[in-house]
Coordinates of C-alpha atoms in Angstrom, one line a residue:
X566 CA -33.6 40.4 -0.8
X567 CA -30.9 42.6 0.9
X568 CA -27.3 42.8 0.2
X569 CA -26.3 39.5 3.4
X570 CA -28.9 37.4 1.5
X571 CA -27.0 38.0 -1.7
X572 CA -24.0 37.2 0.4
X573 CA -24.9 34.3 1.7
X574 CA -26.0 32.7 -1.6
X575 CA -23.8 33.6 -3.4
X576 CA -21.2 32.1 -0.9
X577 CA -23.8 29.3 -0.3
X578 CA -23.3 28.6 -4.0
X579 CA -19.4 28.9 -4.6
X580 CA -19.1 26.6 -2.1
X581 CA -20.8 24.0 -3.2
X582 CA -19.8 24.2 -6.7
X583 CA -15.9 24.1 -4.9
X584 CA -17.0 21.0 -3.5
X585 CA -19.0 19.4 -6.6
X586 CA -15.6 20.0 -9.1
X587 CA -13.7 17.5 -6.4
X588 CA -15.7 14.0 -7.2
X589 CA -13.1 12.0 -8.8
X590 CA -15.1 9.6 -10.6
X591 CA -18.8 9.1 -11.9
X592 CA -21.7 7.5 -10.2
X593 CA -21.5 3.3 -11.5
X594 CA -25.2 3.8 -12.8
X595 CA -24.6 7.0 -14.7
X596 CA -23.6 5.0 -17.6
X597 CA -27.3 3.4 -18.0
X598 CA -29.1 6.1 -17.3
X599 CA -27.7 7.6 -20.1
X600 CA -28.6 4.9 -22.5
X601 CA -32.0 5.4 -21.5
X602 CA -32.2 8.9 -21.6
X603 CA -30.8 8.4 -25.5
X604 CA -33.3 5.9 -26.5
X605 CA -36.2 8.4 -25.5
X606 CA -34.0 11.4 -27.4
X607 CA -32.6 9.7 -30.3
X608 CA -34.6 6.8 -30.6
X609 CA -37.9 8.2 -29.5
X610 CA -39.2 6.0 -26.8
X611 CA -38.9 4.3 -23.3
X612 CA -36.9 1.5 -23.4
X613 CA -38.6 -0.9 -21.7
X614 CA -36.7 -4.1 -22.3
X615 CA -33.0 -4.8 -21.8
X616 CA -30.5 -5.3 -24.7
X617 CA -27.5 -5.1 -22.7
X618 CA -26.8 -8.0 -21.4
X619 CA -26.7 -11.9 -22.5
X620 CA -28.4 -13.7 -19.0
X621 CA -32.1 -13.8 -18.7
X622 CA -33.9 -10.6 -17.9
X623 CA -37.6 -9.2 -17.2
X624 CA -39.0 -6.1 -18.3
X625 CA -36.9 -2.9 -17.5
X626 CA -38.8 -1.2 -14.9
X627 CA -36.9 2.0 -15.2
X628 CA -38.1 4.5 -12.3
X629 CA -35.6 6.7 -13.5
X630 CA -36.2 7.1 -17.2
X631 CA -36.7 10.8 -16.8
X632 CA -33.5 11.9 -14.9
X633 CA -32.1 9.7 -17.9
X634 CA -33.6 12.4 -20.5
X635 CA -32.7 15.1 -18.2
X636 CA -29.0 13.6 -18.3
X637 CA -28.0 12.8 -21.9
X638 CA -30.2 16.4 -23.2
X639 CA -27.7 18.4 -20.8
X640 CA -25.0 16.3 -21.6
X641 CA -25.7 16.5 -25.7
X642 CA -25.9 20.2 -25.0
X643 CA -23.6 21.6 -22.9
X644 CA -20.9 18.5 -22.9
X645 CA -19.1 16.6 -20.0
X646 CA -18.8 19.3 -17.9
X647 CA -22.7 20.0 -17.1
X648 CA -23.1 17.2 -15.4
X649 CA -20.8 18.4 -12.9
X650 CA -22.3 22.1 -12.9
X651 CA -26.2 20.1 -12.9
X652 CA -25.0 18.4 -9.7
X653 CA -23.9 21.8 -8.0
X654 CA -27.2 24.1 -9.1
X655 CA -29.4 20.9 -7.7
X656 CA -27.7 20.7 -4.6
X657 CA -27.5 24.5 -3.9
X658 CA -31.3 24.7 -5.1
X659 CA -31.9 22.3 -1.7
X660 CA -30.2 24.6 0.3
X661 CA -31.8 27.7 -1.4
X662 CA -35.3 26.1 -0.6
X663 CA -34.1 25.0 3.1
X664 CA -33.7 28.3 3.7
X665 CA -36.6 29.8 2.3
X666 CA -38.4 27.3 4.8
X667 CA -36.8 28.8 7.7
X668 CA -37.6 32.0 6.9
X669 CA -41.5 30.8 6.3
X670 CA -41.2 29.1 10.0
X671 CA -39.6 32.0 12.1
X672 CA -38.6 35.6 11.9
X673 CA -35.0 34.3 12.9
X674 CA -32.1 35.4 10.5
X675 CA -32.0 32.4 8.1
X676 CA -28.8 33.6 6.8
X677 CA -26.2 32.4 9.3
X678 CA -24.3 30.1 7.0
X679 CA -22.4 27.9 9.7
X680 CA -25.3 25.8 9.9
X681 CA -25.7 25.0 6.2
X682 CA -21.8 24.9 6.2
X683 CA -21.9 21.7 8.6
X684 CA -25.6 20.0 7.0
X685 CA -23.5 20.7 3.5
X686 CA -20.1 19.1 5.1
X687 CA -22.4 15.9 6.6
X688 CA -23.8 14.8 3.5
X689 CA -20.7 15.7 1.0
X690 CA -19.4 11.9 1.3
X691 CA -23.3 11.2 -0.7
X692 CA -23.7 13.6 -2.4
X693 CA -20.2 14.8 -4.1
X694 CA -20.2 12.7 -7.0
X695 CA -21.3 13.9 -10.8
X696 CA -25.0 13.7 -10.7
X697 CA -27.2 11.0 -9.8
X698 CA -30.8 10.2 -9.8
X699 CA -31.7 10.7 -6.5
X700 CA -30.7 14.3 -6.5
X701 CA -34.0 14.7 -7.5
X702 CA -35.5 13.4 -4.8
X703 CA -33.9 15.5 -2.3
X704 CA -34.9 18.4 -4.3
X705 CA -38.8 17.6 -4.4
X706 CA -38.5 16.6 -0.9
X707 CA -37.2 20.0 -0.4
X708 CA -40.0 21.6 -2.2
X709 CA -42.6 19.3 -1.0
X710 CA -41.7 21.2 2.6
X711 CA -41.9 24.3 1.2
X712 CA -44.7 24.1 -0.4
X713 CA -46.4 22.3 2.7
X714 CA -45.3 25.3 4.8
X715 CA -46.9 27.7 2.6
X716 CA -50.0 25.9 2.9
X717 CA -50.0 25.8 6.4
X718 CA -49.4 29.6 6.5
X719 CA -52.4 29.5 4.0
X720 CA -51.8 29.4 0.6
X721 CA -53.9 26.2 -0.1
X722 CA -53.6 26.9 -4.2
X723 CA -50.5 25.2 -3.2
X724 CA -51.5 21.8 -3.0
X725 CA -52.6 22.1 -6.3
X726 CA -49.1 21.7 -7.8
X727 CA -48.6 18.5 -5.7
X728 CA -50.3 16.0 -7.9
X729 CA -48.1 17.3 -11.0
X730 CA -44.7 17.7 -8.8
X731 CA -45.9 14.0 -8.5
X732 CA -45.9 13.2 -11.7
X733 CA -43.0 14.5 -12.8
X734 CA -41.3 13.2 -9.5
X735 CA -42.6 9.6 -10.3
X736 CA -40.8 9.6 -14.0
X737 CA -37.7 10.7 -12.6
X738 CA -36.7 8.5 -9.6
X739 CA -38.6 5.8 -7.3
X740 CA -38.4 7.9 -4.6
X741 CA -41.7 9.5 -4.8
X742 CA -42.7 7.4 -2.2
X743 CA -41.0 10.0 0.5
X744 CA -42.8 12.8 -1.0
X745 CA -46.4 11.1 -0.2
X746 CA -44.9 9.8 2.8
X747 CA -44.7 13.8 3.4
X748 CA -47.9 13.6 2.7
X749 CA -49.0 12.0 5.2
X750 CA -46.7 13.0 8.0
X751 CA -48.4 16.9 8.0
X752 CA -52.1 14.8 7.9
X753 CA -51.0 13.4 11.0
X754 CA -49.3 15.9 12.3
X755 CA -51.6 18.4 11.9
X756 CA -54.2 16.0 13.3
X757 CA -52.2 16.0 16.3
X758 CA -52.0 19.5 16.4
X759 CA -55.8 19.9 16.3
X760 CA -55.9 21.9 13.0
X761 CA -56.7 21.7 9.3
X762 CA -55.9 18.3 8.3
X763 CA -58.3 17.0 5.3
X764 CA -56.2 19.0 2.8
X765 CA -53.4 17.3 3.0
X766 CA -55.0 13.7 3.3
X767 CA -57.1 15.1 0.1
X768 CA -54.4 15.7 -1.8
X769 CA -52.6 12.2 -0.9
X770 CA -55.9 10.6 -2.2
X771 CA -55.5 12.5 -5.7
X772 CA -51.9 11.7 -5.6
X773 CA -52.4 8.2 -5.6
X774 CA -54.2 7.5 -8.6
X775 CA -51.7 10.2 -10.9
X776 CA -48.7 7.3 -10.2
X777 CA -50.2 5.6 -12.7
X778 CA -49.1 8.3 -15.7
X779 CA -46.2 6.5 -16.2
X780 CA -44.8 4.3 -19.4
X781 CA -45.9 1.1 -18.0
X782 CA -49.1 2.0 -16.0
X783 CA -50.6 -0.2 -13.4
X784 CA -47.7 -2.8 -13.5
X785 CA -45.0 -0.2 -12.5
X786 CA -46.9 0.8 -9.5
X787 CA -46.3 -3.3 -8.2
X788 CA -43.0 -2.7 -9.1
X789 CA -42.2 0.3 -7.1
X790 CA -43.8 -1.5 -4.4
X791 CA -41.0 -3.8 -4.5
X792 CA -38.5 -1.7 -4.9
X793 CA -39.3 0.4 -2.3
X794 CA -39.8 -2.7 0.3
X795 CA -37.2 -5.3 -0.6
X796 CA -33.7 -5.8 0.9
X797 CA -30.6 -5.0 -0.8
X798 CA -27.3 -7.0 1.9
X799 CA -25.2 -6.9 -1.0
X800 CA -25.9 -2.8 -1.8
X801 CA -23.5 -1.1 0.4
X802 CA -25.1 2.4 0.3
X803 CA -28.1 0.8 1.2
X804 CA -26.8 -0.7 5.2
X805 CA -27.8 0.8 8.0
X806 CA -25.3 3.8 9.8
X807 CA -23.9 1.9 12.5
X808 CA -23.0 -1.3 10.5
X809 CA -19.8 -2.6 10.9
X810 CA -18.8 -1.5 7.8
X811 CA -20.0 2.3 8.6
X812 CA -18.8 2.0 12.2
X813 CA -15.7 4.1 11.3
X814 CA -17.4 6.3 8.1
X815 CA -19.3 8.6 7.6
X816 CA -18.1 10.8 10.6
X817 CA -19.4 14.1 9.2
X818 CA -22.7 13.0 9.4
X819 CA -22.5 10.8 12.4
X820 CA -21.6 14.5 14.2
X821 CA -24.5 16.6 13.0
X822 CA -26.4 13.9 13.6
X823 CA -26.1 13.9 17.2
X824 CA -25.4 17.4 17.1
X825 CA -29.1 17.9 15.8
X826 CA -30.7 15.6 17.8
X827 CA -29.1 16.9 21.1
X828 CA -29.9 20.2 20.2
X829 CA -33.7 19.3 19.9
X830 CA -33.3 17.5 23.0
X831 CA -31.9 20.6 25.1
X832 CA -35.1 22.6 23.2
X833 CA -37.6 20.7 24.0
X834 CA -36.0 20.3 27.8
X835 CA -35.9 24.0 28.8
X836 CA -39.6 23.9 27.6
X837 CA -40.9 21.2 29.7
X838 CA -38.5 22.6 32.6
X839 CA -40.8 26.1 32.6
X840 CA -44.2 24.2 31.2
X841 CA -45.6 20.8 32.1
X842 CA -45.3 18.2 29.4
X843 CA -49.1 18.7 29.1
X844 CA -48.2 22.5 27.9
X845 CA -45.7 21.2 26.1
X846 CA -46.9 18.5 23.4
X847 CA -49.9 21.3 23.3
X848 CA -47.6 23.8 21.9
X849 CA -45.3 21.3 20.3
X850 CA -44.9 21.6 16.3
X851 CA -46.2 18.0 15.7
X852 CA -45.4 18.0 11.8
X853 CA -41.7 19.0 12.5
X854 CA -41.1 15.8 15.7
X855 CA -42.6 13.7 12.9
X856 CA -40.7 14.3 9.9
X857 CA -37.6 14.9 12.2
X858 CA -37.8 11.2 13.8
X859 CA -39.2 10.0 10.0
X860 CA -35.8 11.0 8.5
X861 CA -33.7 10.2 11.4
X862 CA -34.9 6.7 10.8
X863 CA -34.2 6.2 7.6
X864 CA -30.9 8.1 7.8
X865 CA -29.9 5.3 10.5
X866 CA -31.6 2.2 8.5
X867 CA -30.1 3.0 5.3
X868 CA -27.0 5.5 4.5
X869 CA -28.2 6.2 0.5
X870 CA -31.2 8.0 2.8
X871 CA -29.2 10.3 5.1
X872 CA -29.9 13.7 3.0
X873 CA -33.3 13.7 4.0
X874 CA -32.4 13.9 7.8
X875 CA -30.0 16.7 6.8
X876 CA -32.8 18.8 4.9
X877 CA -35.0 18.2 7.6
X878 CA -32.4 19.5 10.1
X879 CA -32.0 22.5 8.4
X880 CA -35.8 23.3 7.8
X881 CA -36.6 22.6 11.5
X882 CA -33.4 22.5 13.8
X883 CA -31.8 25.1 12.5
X884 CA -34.6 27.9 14.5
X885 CA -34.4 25.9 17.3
X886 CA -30.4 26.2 17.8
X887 CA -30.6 29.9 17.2
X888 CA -33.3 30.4 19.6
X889 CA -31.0 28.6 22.2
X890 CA -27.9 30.9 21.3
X891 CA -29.9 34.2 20.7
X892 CA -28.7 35.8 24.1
X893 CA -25.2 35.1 23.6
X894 CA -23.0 37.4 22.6
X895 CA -20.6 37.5 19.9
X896 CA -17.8 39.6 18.4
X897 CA -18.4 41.8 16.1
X898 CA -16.2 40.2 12.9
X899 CA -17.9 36.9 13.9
X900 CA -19.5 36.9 10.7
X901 CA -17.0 38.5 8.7
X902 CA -14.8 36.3 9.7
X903 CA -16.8 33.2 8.9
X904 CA -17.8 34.6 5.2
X905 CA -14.1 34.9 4.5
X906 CA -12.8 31.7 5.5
X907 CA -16.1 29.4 3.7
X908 CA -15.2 32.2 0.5
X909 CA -11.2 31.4 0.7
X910 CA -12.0 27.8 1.3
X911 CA -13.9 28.2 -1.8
X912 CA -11.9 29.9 -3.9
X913 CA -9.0 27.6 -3.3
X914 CA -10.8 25.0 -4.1
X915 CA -11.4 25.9 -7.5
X916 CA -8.3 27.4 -8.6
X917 CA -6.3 24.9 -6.7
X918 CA -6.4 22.4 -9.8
X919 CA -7.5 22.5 -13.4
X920 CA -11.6 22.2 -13.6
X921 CA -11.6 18.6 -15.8
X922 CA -14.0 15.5 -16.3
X923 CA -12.8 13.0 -13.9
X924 CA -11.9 10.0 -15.8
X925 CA -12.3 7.4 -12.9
X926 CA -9.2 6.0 -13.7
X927 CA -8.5 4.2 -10.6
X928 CA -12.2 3.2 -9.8
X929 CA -13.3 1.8 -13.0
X930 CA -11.9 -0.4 -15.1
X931 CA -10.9 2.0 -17.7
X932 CA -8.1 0.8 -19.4
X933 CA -8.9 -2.3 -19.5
X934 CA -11.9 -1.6 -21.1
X935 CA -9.9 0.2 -23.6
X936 CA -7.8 -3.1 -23.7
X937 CA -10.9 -4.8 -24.8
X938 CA -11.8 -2.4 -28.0
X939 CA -8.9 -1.8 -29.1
X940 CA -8.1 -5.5 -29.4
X941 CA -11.1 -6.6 -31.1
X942 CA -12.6 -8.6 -28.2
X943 CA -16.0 -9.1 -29.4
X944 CA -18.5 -11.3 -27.0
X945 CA -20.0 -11.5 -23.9
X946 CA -18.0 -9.6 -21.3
X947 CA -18.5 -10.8 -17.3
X948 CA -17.7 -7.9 -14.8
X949 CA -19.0 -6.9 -11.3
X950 CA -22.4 -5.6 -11.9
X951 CA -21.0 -1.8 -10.5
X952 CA -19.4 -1.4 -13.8
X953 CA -21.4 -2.9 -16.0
X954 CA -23.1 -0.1 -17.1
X955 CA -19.9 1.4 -18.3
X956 CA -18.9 -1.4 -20.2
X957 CA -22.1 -1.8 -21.9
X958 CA -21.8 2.0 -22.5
X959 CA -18.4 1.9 -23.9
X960 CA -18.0 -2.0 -26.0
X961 CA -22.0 -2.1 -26.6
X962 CA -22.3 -3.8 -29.6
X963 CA -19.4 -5.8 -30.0
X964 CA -19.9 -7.0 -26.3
X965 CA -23.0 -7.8 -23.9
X966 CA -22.8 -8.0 -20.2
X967 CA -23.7 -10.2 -17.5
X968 CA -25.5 -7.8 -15.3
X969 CA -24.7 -4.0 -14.2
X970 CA -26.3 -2.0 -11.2
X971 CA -30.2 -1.7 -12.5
X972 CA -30.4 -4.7 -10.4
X973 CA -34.2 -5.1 -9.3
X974 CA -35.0 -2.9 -12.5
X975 CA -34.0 -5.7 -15.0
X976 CA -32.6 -9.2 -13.6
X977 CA -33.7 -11.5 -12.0
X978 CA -33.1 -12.3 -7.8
X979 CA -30.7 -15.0 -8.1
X980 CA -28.1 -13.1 -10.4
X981 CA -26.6 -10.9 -7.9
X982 CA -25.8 -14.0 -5.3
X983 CA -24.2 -15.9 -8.1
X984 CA -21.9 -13.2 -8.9
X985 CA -21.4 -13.0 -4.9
X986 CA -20.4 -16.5 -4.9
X987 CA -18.4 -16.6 -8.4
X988 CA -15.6 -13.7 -7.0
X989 CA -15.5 -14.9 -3.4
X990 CA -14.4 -18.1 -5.2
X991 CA -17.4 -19.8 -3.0
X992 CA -17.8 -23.7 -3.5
X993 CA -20.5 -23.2 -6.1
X994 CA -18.7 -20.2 -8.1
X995 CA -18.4 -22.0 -11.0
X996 CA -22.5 -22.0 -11.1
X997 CA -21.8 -18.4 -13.6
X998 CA -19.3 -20.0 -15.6
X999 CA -21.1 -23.1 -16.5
X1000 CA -24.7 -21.4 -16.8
X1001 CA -23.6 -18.2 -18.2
X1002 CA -19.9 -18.3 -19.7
X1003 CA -18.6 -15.7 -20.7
X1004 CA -15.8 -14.6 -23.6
X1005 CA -14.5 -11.8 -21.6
X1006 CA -13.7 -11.1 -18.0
X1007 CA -12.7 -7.8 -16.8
X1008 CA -12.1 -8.7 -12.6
X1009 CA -11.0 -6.6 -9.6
X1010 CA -8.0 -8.8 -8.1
X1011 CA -8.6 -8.1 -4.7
X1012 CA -10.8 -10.7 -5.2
X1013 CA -10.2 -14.8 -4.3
X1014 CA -11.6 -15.7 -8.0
X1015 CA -9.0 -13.2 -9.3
X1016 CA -5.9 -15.8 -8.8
X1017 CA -8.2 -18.6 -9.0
X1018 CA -8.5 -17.9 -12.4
X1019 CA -4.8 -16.8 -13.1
X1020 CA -3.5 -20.1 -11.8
X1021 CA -6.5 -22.1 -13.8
X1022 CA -5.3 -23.8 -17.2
X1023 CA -8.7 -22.9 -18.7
X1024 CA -8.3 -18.6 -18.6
X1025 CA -5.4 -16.1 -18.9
X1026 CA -4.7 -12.6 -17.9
X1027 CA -4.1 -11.3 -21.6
X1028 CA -4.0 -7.5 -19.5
X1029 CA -3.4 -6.3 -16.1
X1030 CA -3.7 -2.6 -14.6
X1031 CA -3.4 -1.6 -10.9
X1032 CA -7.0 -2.9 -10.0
X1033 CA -8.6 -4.9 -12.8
X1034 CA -7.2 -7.9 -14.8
X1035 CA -8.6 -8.9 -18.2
X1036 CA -9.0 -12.8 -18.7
X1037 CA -9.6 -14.8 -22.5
X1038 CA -9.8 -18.3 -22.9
X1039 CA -6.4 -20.1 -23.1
X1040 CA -7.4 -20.9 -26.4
X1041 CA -7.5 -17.5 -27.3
X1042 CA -4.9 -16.2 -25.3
X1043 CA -2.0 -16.8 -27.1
X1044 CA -1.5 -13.7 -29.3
X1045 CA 0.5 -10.0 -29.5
X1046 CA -2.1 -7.5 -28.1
X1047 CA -2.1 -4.0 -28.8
X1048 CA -1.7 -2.3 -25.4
X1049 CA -3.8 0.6 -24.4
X1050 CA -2.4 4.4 -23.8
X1051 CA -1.4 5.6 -20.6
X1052 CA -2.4 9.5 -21.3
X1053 CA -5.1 10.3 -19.1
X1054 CA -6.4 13.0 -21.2
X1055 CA -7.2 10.7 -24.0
X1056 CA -9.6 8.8 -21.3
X1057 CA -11.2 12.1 -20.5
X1058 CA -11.5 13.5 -23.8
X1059 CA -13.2 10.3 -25.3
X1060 CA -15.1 9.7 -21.8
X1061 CA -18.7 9.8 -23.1
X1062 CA -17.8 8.5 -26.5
X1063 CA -20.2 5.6 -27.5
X1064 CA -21.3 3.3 -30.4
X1065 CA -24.5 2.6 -29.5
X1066 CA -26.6 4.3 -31.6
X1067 CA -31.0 4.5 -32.0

């Protein structure tokens, strides 16, 4: 590698760390997947049945055990901070391999670092919070490409790999399912392109079956069926792009988006304009139009999905735009230039505050879950299923939970509806209450249940904080309560402290 590929990545990667130290709170389902990932460390299996929570439940179907094991070893450790640094090395590990891609497809420069600057800047709103489980999808999504490339250059010993990759892919997050849907976009692209195409739909065939090495066997693959197919209205990551409630988000995106596909469009123009179509689809790269419209799809359908039109952007887009602008001329500090603004933005970033473990102070309910143990308050605890995870991971034993965000993985279809209805204050709300009462509510009060309950006789606001309220009985209302500290350190320092124990 010369000395502007050491540049660039090393640029590349300051960046994104920059970036990855500015998440101000951990993802809602971190919490969990840390529980699972201790019950296979310290407890020495799987856990395949909830203990969390006091509703009905079904088996855990947890297509995310591994990340789990990956999460709590790095977090046991290297402490709170890793997660943060894990995030940073996975996502610049995407870029590192979307690079190496372009350099596999063309002899073009694949260093010019505006490009990744923008894909990075479009999918930053996703992808800036402390680690989640779908980084690793990305990443073997990333590879997948890679490796696919290779392959088609001619290094079939490749595709040997694959059937592991899926393996370990499988154990670590549901979306496997993208990487044999990879699969089969280069069988029918390359199909299309009248070459070598058997490989690839061989190796989806032997792919198949190795789903199956998993803790649960047969079974899981019916659940990741579902999973993969249902509907989620009341996931918000999970609406499409142009929703009403995206209309006005996700700008960055929206802009490279169109920037992308306009820049394929003005490619694929000036080749028809000095070629028929005919000479055109004959020359056309068939696996790249197909994974390009694949991702563009699902970045549109569902917003959680948008990386995977970013990767792909970089991976094919990014020779196309530098093919358009490869006569025009630039000055000569262009780059230089460039470099030292991305390293100063950089830079700045990181030294403009103190590198700490965001508490999520003002996102979860972290006092008043402090409220709660400190206090005594033993029971079961109701709270929007986003934070459930946190309060099983922080009052687990003393308190179990109505539901948190493993949603399809361990309750059943009706629970998230009746939470719905219970704090819009619908006419059936009191369906949770009367089926499933609880001893403990921690509520948001921006919602209509919030002063429903407040002005009831039957519950009282023992605590209240900026965002979240905490309710007991009447009965049991009516007592001095030790309050909880206001030093944010103390929250940050005792973050990841549990009592659950294997």
């Amino acid at each position: 590698m010369d000395k502007k590929g050491i540049l660039f990545y090393i640029t590349l990667f300051l960046l994104i760390l920059a970036f990855s130290t500015t998440a101000n709170n951990f993802d809602f389902d971190l919490w969990a997947r840390l529980i699972a990932g201790m019950g296979v460390v310290e407890g020495g299996h799987v856990l395949t049945s909830d203990f969390l929570s006091y509703t009905p439940v079904h088996t855990w179907w947890d297509h995310e055990w591994g990340s789990g094991v990956i999460f709590y070893t790095v977090l046991k450790l290297f402490g709170a901070y890793s997660l943060i640094i894990l995030q940073a090395i996975m996502l610049f590990l995407i870029f590192f391999t979307a690079s190496r891609i372009v350099k596999i497809r063309t002899s073009i420069n694949p260093y010019n670092i505006l490009f990744y600057f923008f894909a990075l800047m479009a999918v930053m709103t996703n992808l800036n919070s402390p680690v989640r489980c779908h980084m690793f999808s990305f990443l073997l999504f990333t590879i997948f490409i890679y490796l696919l490339e290779k392959v088609r250059n001619g290094s079939n010993k490749l595709l040997y790999l694959i059937p592991f990759l899926v393996i370990f892919w499988n154990n670590v997050h549901g979306g496997v399912v993208s990487g044999l849907g990879l699969l089969g976009m280069y069988t029918l692209g390359e199909f299309l392109n009248k070459k070598p195409f058997k490989k690839y739909l061989i190796t989806l065939a032997v792919c198949l079956p190795a789903l199956f090495i998993n803790p649960w066997g047969y079974d899981y693959i019916k659940f990741l069926f579902m999973a993969n197919t249902m509907q989620r209205p009341y996931i918000v990551e999970w609406w499409g792009l142009f929703s009403k409630y995206y209309l006005a988000k996700q700008i960055e995106f929206k802009v490279f988006m169109f920037a992308s596909v306009i820049i394929e469009g003005i490619f694929i123009f000036k080749n028809i304009r000095f070629n028929s179509i005919k000479d055109w689809y004959l020359k056309a790269d068939k696996v790249k139009l197909i994974v390009l419209l694949s991702t563009l799809y699902l970045a549109i359908e569902h917003v959680k999905l948008l990386p995977f039109f970013a990767v792909a952007s970089v991976c094919f887009v990014y020779e196309d735009f530098y093919k358009l602008i490869e006569n025009l001329k630039f000055p000569w500090w262009k780059d230089k230039a460039v470099y030292a603004a991305i390293l100063f933005i950089s830079l700045f970033t990181l030294t403009a505050k103190n590198f700490s473990v965001p508490a999520g102070i003002d996102i979860y309910p972290v006092k008043e879950v402090e409220f709660v143990k400190i206090n005594n308050l033993k029971g079961n605890i109701l709270t929007n299923f986003g934070f459930g995870s946190y309060v099983s991971y922080k009052l687990y034993p003393n308190n179990l939970i109505f539901m948190d965000g493993r949603y399809e993985e361990v309750y059943y279809d009706y629970m998230v509806p009746a939470l719905k209805e219970f704090f819009l204050a619908y006419p059936n709300w009191n369906f949770v209450l009367e089926n499933f009462p609880p001893d403990v509510m921690i509520l948001e009060n921006m919602y209509p249940i919030y002063n429903k309950l407040k002005n009831s006789k039957e519950w009282k606001v023992v605590y209240e904080g900026k965002k979240f309220g905490v309710f007991l009985p009447a009965s049991e209302a009516d007592r001095k309560f030790i309050q909880p500290s206001d030093d944010i350190n103390y929250y940050k320092n005792t973050l990841f402290n549990t009592d659950i124990k294997f």
